[in-house]
Amino acid sequence: GQYGLAEKHFSSGLEYIKKSSDPYLSYGNTYFNYGEADRAEKKYKTALALFPKNDKIIYGLYRTYILKKNYPLAEKSIKQAVKLKRKNLDYLDALGKLYISSGRYDTAIKYYKDKIANISKGKTLSLARLLQIFIIKDSKFMGYNLGSKRSEEHTSELQSH
């Protein structure tokens, strides 16, 4: 119905806008926002073929893979976006949250401590995510207990960056 009409109008206008990634990105985002993961993936991949270094398209693919629960491809995509935009906190946090959600807490702790805490505006986010990790692990993780001297030392070290 409406998708067909929208696709017809979009396709007819593509010849005039081939230099911009925005329409392609918007097209993928529309499908994503309606939960049409397969269609969104297809549109993002088409856009990526035309604009292979567009971090926003790659991030769209990441979100689509998360929606599809394809975590290996999600990780591959978000790492690619981070590589293109090393100080984008949204991308960095997305990768960190992927580590957390997949149970790779040691990787997540190192990542938030080393990558995000050193970026302006990243320190607060880093501390919040580290606290989240400790809570998820029932206040215990690798010998760290919330409120323990070792935990306090680790948190103080992060705050000093």
JSON list of C-alpha atoms in Angstrom, two decimals:
[
{"chain": "A", "resi": 1, "resn": "GLY", "atom": "CA", "xyz": [0.00, 0.00, 0.00]},
{"chain": "A", "resi": 2, "resn": "GLN", "atom": "CA", "xyz": [1.71, 3.11, 1.27]},
{"chain": "A", "resi": 3, "resn": "TYR", "atom": "CA", "xyz": [5.18, 1.54, 1.12]},
{"chain": "A", "resi": 4, "resn": "GLY", "atom": "CA", "xyz": [4.73, 0.85, -2.59]},
{"chain": "A", "resi": 5, "resn": "LEU", "atom": "CA", "xyz": [3.72, 4.43, -3.34]},
{"chain": "A", "resi": 6, "resn": "ALA", "atom": "CA", "xyz": [6.53, 5.83, -1.23]},
{"chain": "A", "resi": 7, "resn": "GLU", "atom": "CA", "xyz": [9.03, 3.52, -2.89]},
{"chain": "A", "resi": 8, "resn": "LYS", "atom": "CA", "xyz": [7.82, 4.55, -6.36]},
{"chain": "A", "resi": 9, "resn": "HIS", "atom": "CA", "xyz": [8.28, 8.26, -5.58]},
{"chain": "A", "resi": 10, "resn": "PHE", "atom": "CA", "xyz": [11.59, 7.69, -3.87]},
{"chain": "A", "resi": 11, "resn": "SER", "atom": "CA", "xyz": [12.97, 5.57, -6.70]},
{"chain": "A", "resi": 12, "resn": "SER", "atom": "CA", "xyz": [11.98, 8.12, -9.33]},
{"chain": "A", "resi": 13, "resn": "GLY", "atom": "CA", "xyz": [13.82, 10.86, -7.45]},
{"chain": "A", "resi": 14, "resn": "LEU", "atom": "CA", "xyz": [17.04, 8.95, -6.87]},
{"chain": "A", "resi": 15, "resn": "GLU", "atom": "CA", "xyz": [18.58, 9.92, -10.18]},
{"chain": "A", "resi": 16, "resn": "TYR", "atom": "CA", "xyz": [18.55, 13.56, -9.05]},
{"chain": "A", "resi": 17, "resn": "ILE", "atom": "CA", "xyz": [20.03, 12.99, -5.63]},
{"chain": "A", "resi": 18, "resn": "LYS", "atom": "CA", "xyz": [22.73, 10.38, -6.13]},
{"chain": "A", "resi": 19, "resn": "LYS", "atom": "CA", "xyz": [25.35, 12.57, -4.47]},
{"chain": "A", "resi": 20, "resn": "SER", "atom": "CA", "xyz": [23.61, 12.67, -1.10]},
{"chain": "A", "resi": 21, "resn": "SER", "atom": "CA", "xyz": [23.30, 9.81, 1.36]},
{"chain": "A", "resi": 22, "resn": "ASP", "atom": "CA", "xyz": [20.45, 11.49, 3.28]},
{"chain": "A", "resi": 23, "resn": "PRO", "atom": "CA", "xyz": [17.53, 10.10, 1.24]},
{"chain": "A", "resi": 24, "resn": "TYR", "atom": "CA", "xyz": [18.97, 6.59, 1.40]},
{"chain": "A", "resi": 25, "resn": "LEU", "atom": "CA", "xyz": [19.51, 6.89, 5.13]},
{"chain": "A", "resi": 26, "resn": "SER", "atom": "CA", "xyz": [15.99, 8.24, 5.64]},
{"chain": "A", "resi": 27, "resn": "TYR", "atom": "CA", "xyz": [14.57, 5.39, 3.63]},
{"chain": "A", "resi": 28, "resn": "GLY", "atom": "CA", "xyz": [16.31, 2.80, 5.81]},
{"chain": "A", "resi": 29, "resn": "ASN", "atom": "CA", "xyz": [15.37, 4.70, 8.98]},
{"chain": "A", "resi": 30, "resn": "THR", "atom": "CA", "xyz": [11.71, 4.72, 7.97]},
{"chain": "A", "resi": 31, "resn": "TYR", "atom": "CA", "xyz": [11.64, 0.95, 7.61]},
{"chain": "A", "resi": 32, "resn": "PHE", "atom": "CA", "xyz": [13.58, 0.58, 10.86]},
{"chain": "A", "resi": 33, "resn": "ASN", "atom": "CA", "xyz": [11.15, 2.85, 12.73]},
{"chain": "A", "resi": 34, "resn": "TYR", "atom": "CA", "xyz": [8.24, 0.69, 11.55]},
{"chain": "A", "resi": 35, "resn": "GLY", "atom": "CA", "xyz": [10.00, -2.47, 12.72]},
{"chain": "A", "resi": 36, "resn": "GLU", "atom": "CA", "xyz": [10.60, -3.66, 9.16]},
{"chain": "A", "resi": 37, "resn": "ALA", "atom": "CA", "xyz": [14.10, -4.97, 9.89]},
{"chain": "A", "resi": 38, "resn": "ASP", "atom": "CA", "xyz": [14.58, -6.94, 6.66]},
{"chain": "A", "resi": 39, "resn": "ARG", "atom": "CA", "xyz": [13.57, -4.00, 4.48]},
{"chain": "A", "resi": 40, "resn": "ALA", "atom": "CA", "xyz": [15.65, -1.59, 6.56]},
{"chain": "A", "resi": 41, "resn": "GLU", "atom": "CA", "xyz": [18.68, -3.86, 6.23]},
{"chain": "A", "resi": 42, "resn": "LYS", "atom": "CA", "xyz": [18.24, -4.03, 2.47]},
{"chain": "A", "resi": 43, "resn": "LYS", "atom": "CA", "xyz": [18.00, -0.23, 2.16]},
{"chain": "A", "resi": 44, "resn": "TYR", "atom": "CA", "xyz": [20.99, 0.38, 4.44]},
{"chain": "A", "resi": 45, "resn": "LYS", "atom": "CA", "xyz": [23.06, -2.12, 2.47]},
{"chain": "A", "resi": 46, "resn": "THR", "atom": "CA", "xyz": [22.11, -0.41, -0.79]},
{"chain": "A", "resi": 47, "resn": "ALA", "atom": "CA", "xyz": [23.07, 2.94, 0.72]},
{"chain": "A", "resi": 48, "resn": "LEU", "atom": "CA", "xyz": [26.32, 1.52, 2.08]},
{"chain": "A", "resi": 49, "resn": "ALA", "atom": "CA", "xyz": [27.28, 0.25, -1.36]},
{"chain": "A", "resi": 50, "resn": "LEU", "atom": "CA", "xyz": [26.99, 3.84, -2.64]},
{"chain": "A", "resi": 51, "resn": "PHE", "atom": "CA", "xyz": [28.44, 5.53, 0.45]},
{"chain": "A", "resi": 52, "resn": "PRO", "atom": "CA", "xyz": [30.79, 2.97, 2.07]},
{"chain": "A", "resi": 53, "resn": "LYS", "atom": "CA", "xyz": [32.28, 5.38, 4.63]},
{"chain": "A", "resi": 54, "resn": "ASN", "atom": "CA", "xyz": [29.03, 6.87, 5.89]},
{"chain": "A", "resi": 55, "resn": "ASP", "atom": "CA", "xyz": [28.98, 6.21, 9.62]},
{"chain": "A", "resi": 56, "resn": "LYS", "atom": "CA", "xyz": [25.26, 7.00, 9.95]},
{"chain": "A", "resi": 57, "resn": "ILE", "atom": "CA", "xyz": [24.34, 4.30, 7.45]},
{"chain": "A", "resi": 58, "resn": "ILE", "atom": "CA", "xyz": [26.60, 1.84, 9.26]},
{"chain": "A", "resi": 59, "resn": "TYR", "atom": "CA", "xyz": [24.97, 2.80, 12.56]},
{"chain": "A", "resi": 60, "resn": "GLY", "atom": "CA", "xyz": [21.57, 2.19, 10.97]},
{"chain": "A", "resi": 61, "resn": "LEU", "atom": "CA", "xyz": [22.73, -1.29, 10.02]},
{"chain": "A", "resi": 62, "resn": "TYR", "atom": "CA", "xyz": [23.92, -1.83, 13.59]},
{"chain": "A", "resi": 63, "resn": "ARG", "atom": "CA", "xyz": [20.50, -0.88, 14.97]},
{"chain": "A", "resi": 64, "resn": "THR", "atom": "CA", "xyz": [18.82, -3.15, 12.44]},
{"chain": "A", "resi": 65, "resn": "TYR", "atom": "CA", "xyz": [21.02, -6.10, 13.41]},
{"chain": "A", "resi": 66, "resn": "ILE", "atom": "CA", "xyz": [20.17, -5.47, 17.07]},
{"chain": "A", "resi": 67, "resn": "LEU", "atom": "CA", "xyz": [16.47, -5.52, 16.14]},
{"chain": "A", "resi": 68, "resn": "LYS", "atom": "CA", "xyz": [17.04, -8.80, 14.31]},
{"chain": "A", "resi": 69, "resn": "LYS", "atom": "CA", "xyz": [19.08, -10.14, 17.26]},
{"chain": "A", "resi": 70, "resn": "ASN", "atom": "CA", "xyz": [22.04, -10.74, 14.96]},
{"chain": "A", "resi": 71, "resn": "TYR", "atom": "CA", "xyz": [24.65, -9.67, 17.50]},
{"chain": "A", "resi": 72, "resn": "PRO", "atom": "CA", "xyz": [27.80, -10.73, 15.60]},
{"chain": "A", "resi": 73, "resn": "LEU", "atom": "CA", "xyz": [26.82, -8.52, 12.64]},
{"chain": "A", "resi": 74, "resn": "ALA", "atom": "CA", "xyz": [25.72, -5.76, 15.03]},
{"chain": "A", "resi": 75, "resn": "GLU", "atom": "CA", "xyz": [29.14, -5.82, 16.65]},
{"chain": "A", "resi": 76, "resn": "LYS", "atom": "CA", "xyz": [30.91, -5.79, 13.31]},
{"chain": "A", "resi": 77, "resn": "SER", "atom": "CA", "xyz": [28.84, -2.80, 12.18]},
{"chain": "A", "resi": 78, "resn": "ILE", "atom": "CA", "xyz": [29.24, -0.72, 15.32]},
{"chain": "A", "resi": 79, "resn": "LYS", "atom": "CA", "xyz": [32.99, -1.36, 15.36]},
{"chain": "A", "resi": 80, "resn": "GLN", "atom": "CA", "xyz": [33.12, -0.08, 11.79]},
{"chain": "A", "resi": 81, "resn": "ALA", "atom": "CA", "xyz": [31.18, 3.07, 12.79]},
{"chain": "A", "resi": 82, "resn": "VAL", "atom": "CA", "xyz": [33.49, 3.61, 15.79]},
{"chain": "A", "resi": 83, "resn": "LYS", "atom": "CA", "xyz": [36.50, 3.26, 13.51]},
{"chain": "A", "resi": 84, "resn": "LEU", "atom": "CA", "xyz": [35.14, 6.04, 11.29]},
{"chain": "A", "resi": 85, "resn": "LYS", "atom": "CA", "xyz": [34.11, 8.33, 14.16]},
{"chain": "A", "resi": 86, "resn": "ARG", "atom": "CA", "xyz": [36.37, 7.50, 17.10]},
{"chain": "A", "resi": 87, "resn": "LYS", "atom": "CA", "xyz": [34.95, 10.12, 19.47]},
{"chain": "A", "resi": 88, "resn": "ASN", "atom": "CA", "xyz": [31.24, 9.67, 18.81]},
{"chain": "A", "resi": 89, "resn": "LEU", "atom": "CA", "xyz": [29.86, 8.84, 22.25]},
{"chain": "A", "resi": 90, "resn": "ASP", "atom": "CA", "xyz": [26.68, 7.30, 20.84]},
{"chain": "A", "resi": 91, "resn": "TYR", "atom": "CA", "xyz": [28.70, 4.80, 18.82]},
{"chain": "A", "resi": 92, "resn": "LEU", "atom": "CA", "xyz": [31.17, 4.15, 21.60]},
{"chain": "A", "resi": 93, "resn": "ASP", "atom": "CA", "xyz": [28.39, 3.60, 24.11]},
{"chain": "A", "resi": 94, "resn": "ALA", "atom": "CA", "xyz": [26.53, 1.32, 21.70]},
{"chain": "A", "resi": 95, "resn": "LEU", "atom": "CA", "xyz": [29.59, -0.92, 21.47]},
{"chain": "A", "resi": 96, "resn": "GLY", "atom": "CA", "xyz": [30.02, -0.88, 25.25]},
{"chain": "A", "resi": 97, "resn": "LYS", "atom": "CA", "xyz": [26.36, -1.78, 25.79]},
{"chain": "A", "resi": 98, "resn": "LEU", "atom": "CA", "xyz": [26.75, -4.62, 23.31]},
{"chain": "A", "resi": 99, "resn": "TYR", "atom": "CA", "xyz": [29.61, -5.97, 25.43]},
{"chain": "A", "resi": 100, "resn": "ILE", "atom": "CA", "xyz": [27.43, -5.67, 28.54]},
{"chain": "A", "resi": 101, "resn": "SER", "atom": "CA", "xyz": [24.38, -7.31, 26.99]},
{"chain": "A", "resi": 102, "resn": "SER", "atom": "CA", "xyz": [26.46, -10.20, 25.69]},
{"chain": "A", "resi": 103, "resn": "GLY", "atom": "CA", "xyz": [27.93, -10.83, 29.15]},
{"chain": "A", "resi": 104, "resn": "ARG", "atom": "CA", "xyz": [31.47, -9.70, 28.28]},
{"chain": "A", "resi": 105, "resn": "TYR", "atom": "CA", "xyz": [31.75, -7.65, 31.43]},
{"chain": "A", "resi": 106, "resn": "ASP", "atom": "CA", "xyz": [35.54, -7.66, 31.59]},
{"chain": "A", "resi": 107, "resn": "THR", "atom": "CA", "xyz": [35.72, -6.31, 28.05]},
{"chain": "A", "resi": 108, "resn": "ALA", "atom": "CA", "xyz": [33.05, -3.72, 28.88]},
{"chain": "A", "resi": 109, "resn": "ILE", "atom": "CA", "xyz": [34.89, -2.51, 31.99]},
{"chain": "A", "resi": 110, "resn": "LYS", "atom": "CA", "xyz": [38.17, -2.13, 30.11]},
{"chain": "A", "resi": 111, "resn": "TYR", "atom": "CA", "xyz": [36.37, -0.48, 27.22]},
{"chain": "A", "resi": 112, "resn": "TYR", "atom": "CA", "xyz": [34.54, 2.11, 29.33]},
{"chain": "A", "resi": 113, "resn": "LYS", "atom": "CA", "xyz": [37.65, 2.80, 31.37]},
{"chain": "A", "resi": 114, "resn": "ASP", "atom": "CA", "xyz": [40.09, 3.11, 28.46]},
{"chain": "A", "resi": 115, "resn": "LYS", "atom": "CA", "xyz": [38.00, 4.41, 25.56]},
{"chain": "A", "resi": 116, "resn": "ILE", "atom": "CA", "xyz": [35.12, 6.46, 26.87]},
{"chain": "A", "resi": 117, "resn": "ALA", "atom": "CA", "xyz": [36.37, 7.92, 30.16]},
{"chain": "A", "resi": 118, "resn": "ASN", "atom": "CA", "xyz": [39.15, 9.74, 28.29]},
{"chain": "A", "resi": 119, "resn": "ILE", "atom": "CA", "xyz": [36.77, 11.62, 25.99]},
{"chain": "A", "resi": 120, "resn": "SER", "atom": "CA", "xyz": [35.32, 14.96, 26.99]},
{"chain": "A", "resi": 121, "resn": "LYS", "atom": "CA", "xyz": [31.79, 14.35, 28.30]},
{"chain": "A", "resi": 122, "resn": "GLY", "atom": "CA", "xyz": [32.51, 10.62, 28.44]},
{"chain": "A", "resi": 123, "resn": "LYS", "atom": "CA", "xyz": [33.57, 10.36, 32.06]},
{"chain": "A", "resi": 124, "resn": "THR", "atom": "CA", "xyz": [30.04, 10.54, 33.47]},
{"chain": "A", "resi": 125, "resn": "LEU", "atom": "CA", "xyz": [28.76, 8.04, 30.93]},
{"chain": "A", "resi": 126, "resn": "SER", "atom": "CA", "xyz": [31.65, 5.73, 31.70]},
{"chain": "A", "resi": 127, "resn": "LEU", "atom": "CA", "xyz": [31.00, 5.83, 35.43]},
{"chain": "A", "resi": 128, "resn": "ALA", "atom": "CA", "xyz": [27.28, 5.24, 34.91]},
{"chain": "A", "resi": 129, "resn": "ARG", "atom": "CA", "xyz": [27.90, 2.20, 32.72]},
{"chain": "A", "resi": 130, "resn": "LEU", "atom": "CA", "xyz": [30.47, 0.78, 35.12]},
{"chain": "A", "resi": 131, "resn": "LEU", "atom": "CA", "xyz": [27.95, 1.09, 37.91]},
{"chain": "A", "resi": 132, "resn": "GLN", "atom": "CA", "xyz": [25.41, -0.65, 35.68]},
{"chain": "A", "resi": 133, "resn": "ILE", "atom": "CA", "xyz": [27.84, -3.52, 35.15]},
{"chain": "A", "resi": 134, "resn": "PHE", "atom": "CA", "xyz": [28.38, -3.91, 38.88]},
{"chain": "A", "resi": 135, "resn": "ILE", "atom": "CA", "xyz": [24.63, -3.93, 39.52]},
{"chain": "A", "resi": 136, "resn": "ILE", "atom": "CA", "xyz": [24.02, -6.46, 36.76]},
{"chain": "A", "resi": 137, "resn": "LYS", "atom": "CA", "xyz": [26.56, -8.80, 38.26]},
{"chain": "A", "resi": 138, "resn": "ASP", "atom": "CA", "xyz": [24.68, -8.67, 41.57]},
{"chain": "A", "resi": 139, "resn": "SER", "atom": "CA", "xyz": [27.19, -6.22, 43.02]},
{"chain": "A", "resi": 140, "resn": "LYS", "atom": "CA", "xyz": [30.03, -8.67, 42.43]},
{"chain": "A", "resi": 141, "resn": "PHE", "atom": "CA", "xyz": [32.46, -8.73, 39.56]},
{"chain": "A", "resi": 142, "resn": "MET", "atom": "CA", "xyz": [36.01, -9.99, 39.39]},
{"chain": "A", "resi": 143, "resn": "GLY", "atom": "CA", "xyz": [36.59, -9.32, 43.07]},
{"chain": "A", "resi": 144, "resn": "TYR", "atom": "CA", "xyz": [34.95, -5.90, 42.96]},
{"chain": "A", "resi": 145, "resn": "ASN", "atom": "CA", "xyz": [32.06, -5.39, 45.34]},
{"chain": "A", "resi": 146, "resn": "LEU", "atom": "CA", "xyz": [30.13, -2.15, 45.47]},
{"chain": "A", "resi": 147, "resn": "GLY", "atom": "CA", "xyz": [31.24, -0.38, 48.59]},
{"chain": "A", "resi": 148, "resn": "SER", "atom": "CA", "xyz": [34.46, -2.39, 48.87]},
{"chain": "A", "resi": 149, "resn": "LYS", "atom": "CA", "xyz": [37.82, -0.66, 49.10]},
{"chain": "A", "resi": 150, "resn": "ARG", "atom": "CA", "xyz": [38.87, -2.17, 45.75]},
{"chain": "A", "resi": 151, "resn": "SER", "atom": "CA", "xyz": [35.69, -0.87, 44.07]},
{"chain": "A", "resi": 152, "resn": "GLU", "atom": "CA", "xyz": [36.21, 2.58, 45.54]},
{"chain": "A", "resi": 153, "resn": "GLU", "atom": "CA", "xyz": [39.82, 2.62, 44.32]},
{"chain": "A", "resi": 154, "resn": "HIS", "atom": "CA", "xyz": [38.71, 1.60, 40.83]},
{"chain": "A", "resi": 155, "resn": "THR", "atom": "CA", "xyz": [36.03, 4.32, 40.76]},
{"chain": "A", "resi": 156, "resn": "SER", "atom": "CA", "xyz": [38.49, 6.94, 42.07]},
{"chain": "A", "resi": 157, "resn": "GLU", "atom": "CA", "xyz": [40.96, 5.95, 39.36]},
{"chain": "A", "resi": 158, "resn": "LEU", "atom": "CA", "xyz": [38.27, 6.50, 36.70]},
{"chain": "A", "resi": 159, "resn": "GLN", "atom": "CA", "xyz": [37.30, 9.87, 38.14]},
{"chain": "A", "resi": 160, "resn": "SER", "atom": "CA", "xyz": [40.91, 11.05, 38.04]},
{"chain": "A", "resi": 161, "resn": "HIS", "atom": "CA", "xyz": [41.14, 10.66, 34.22]}
]
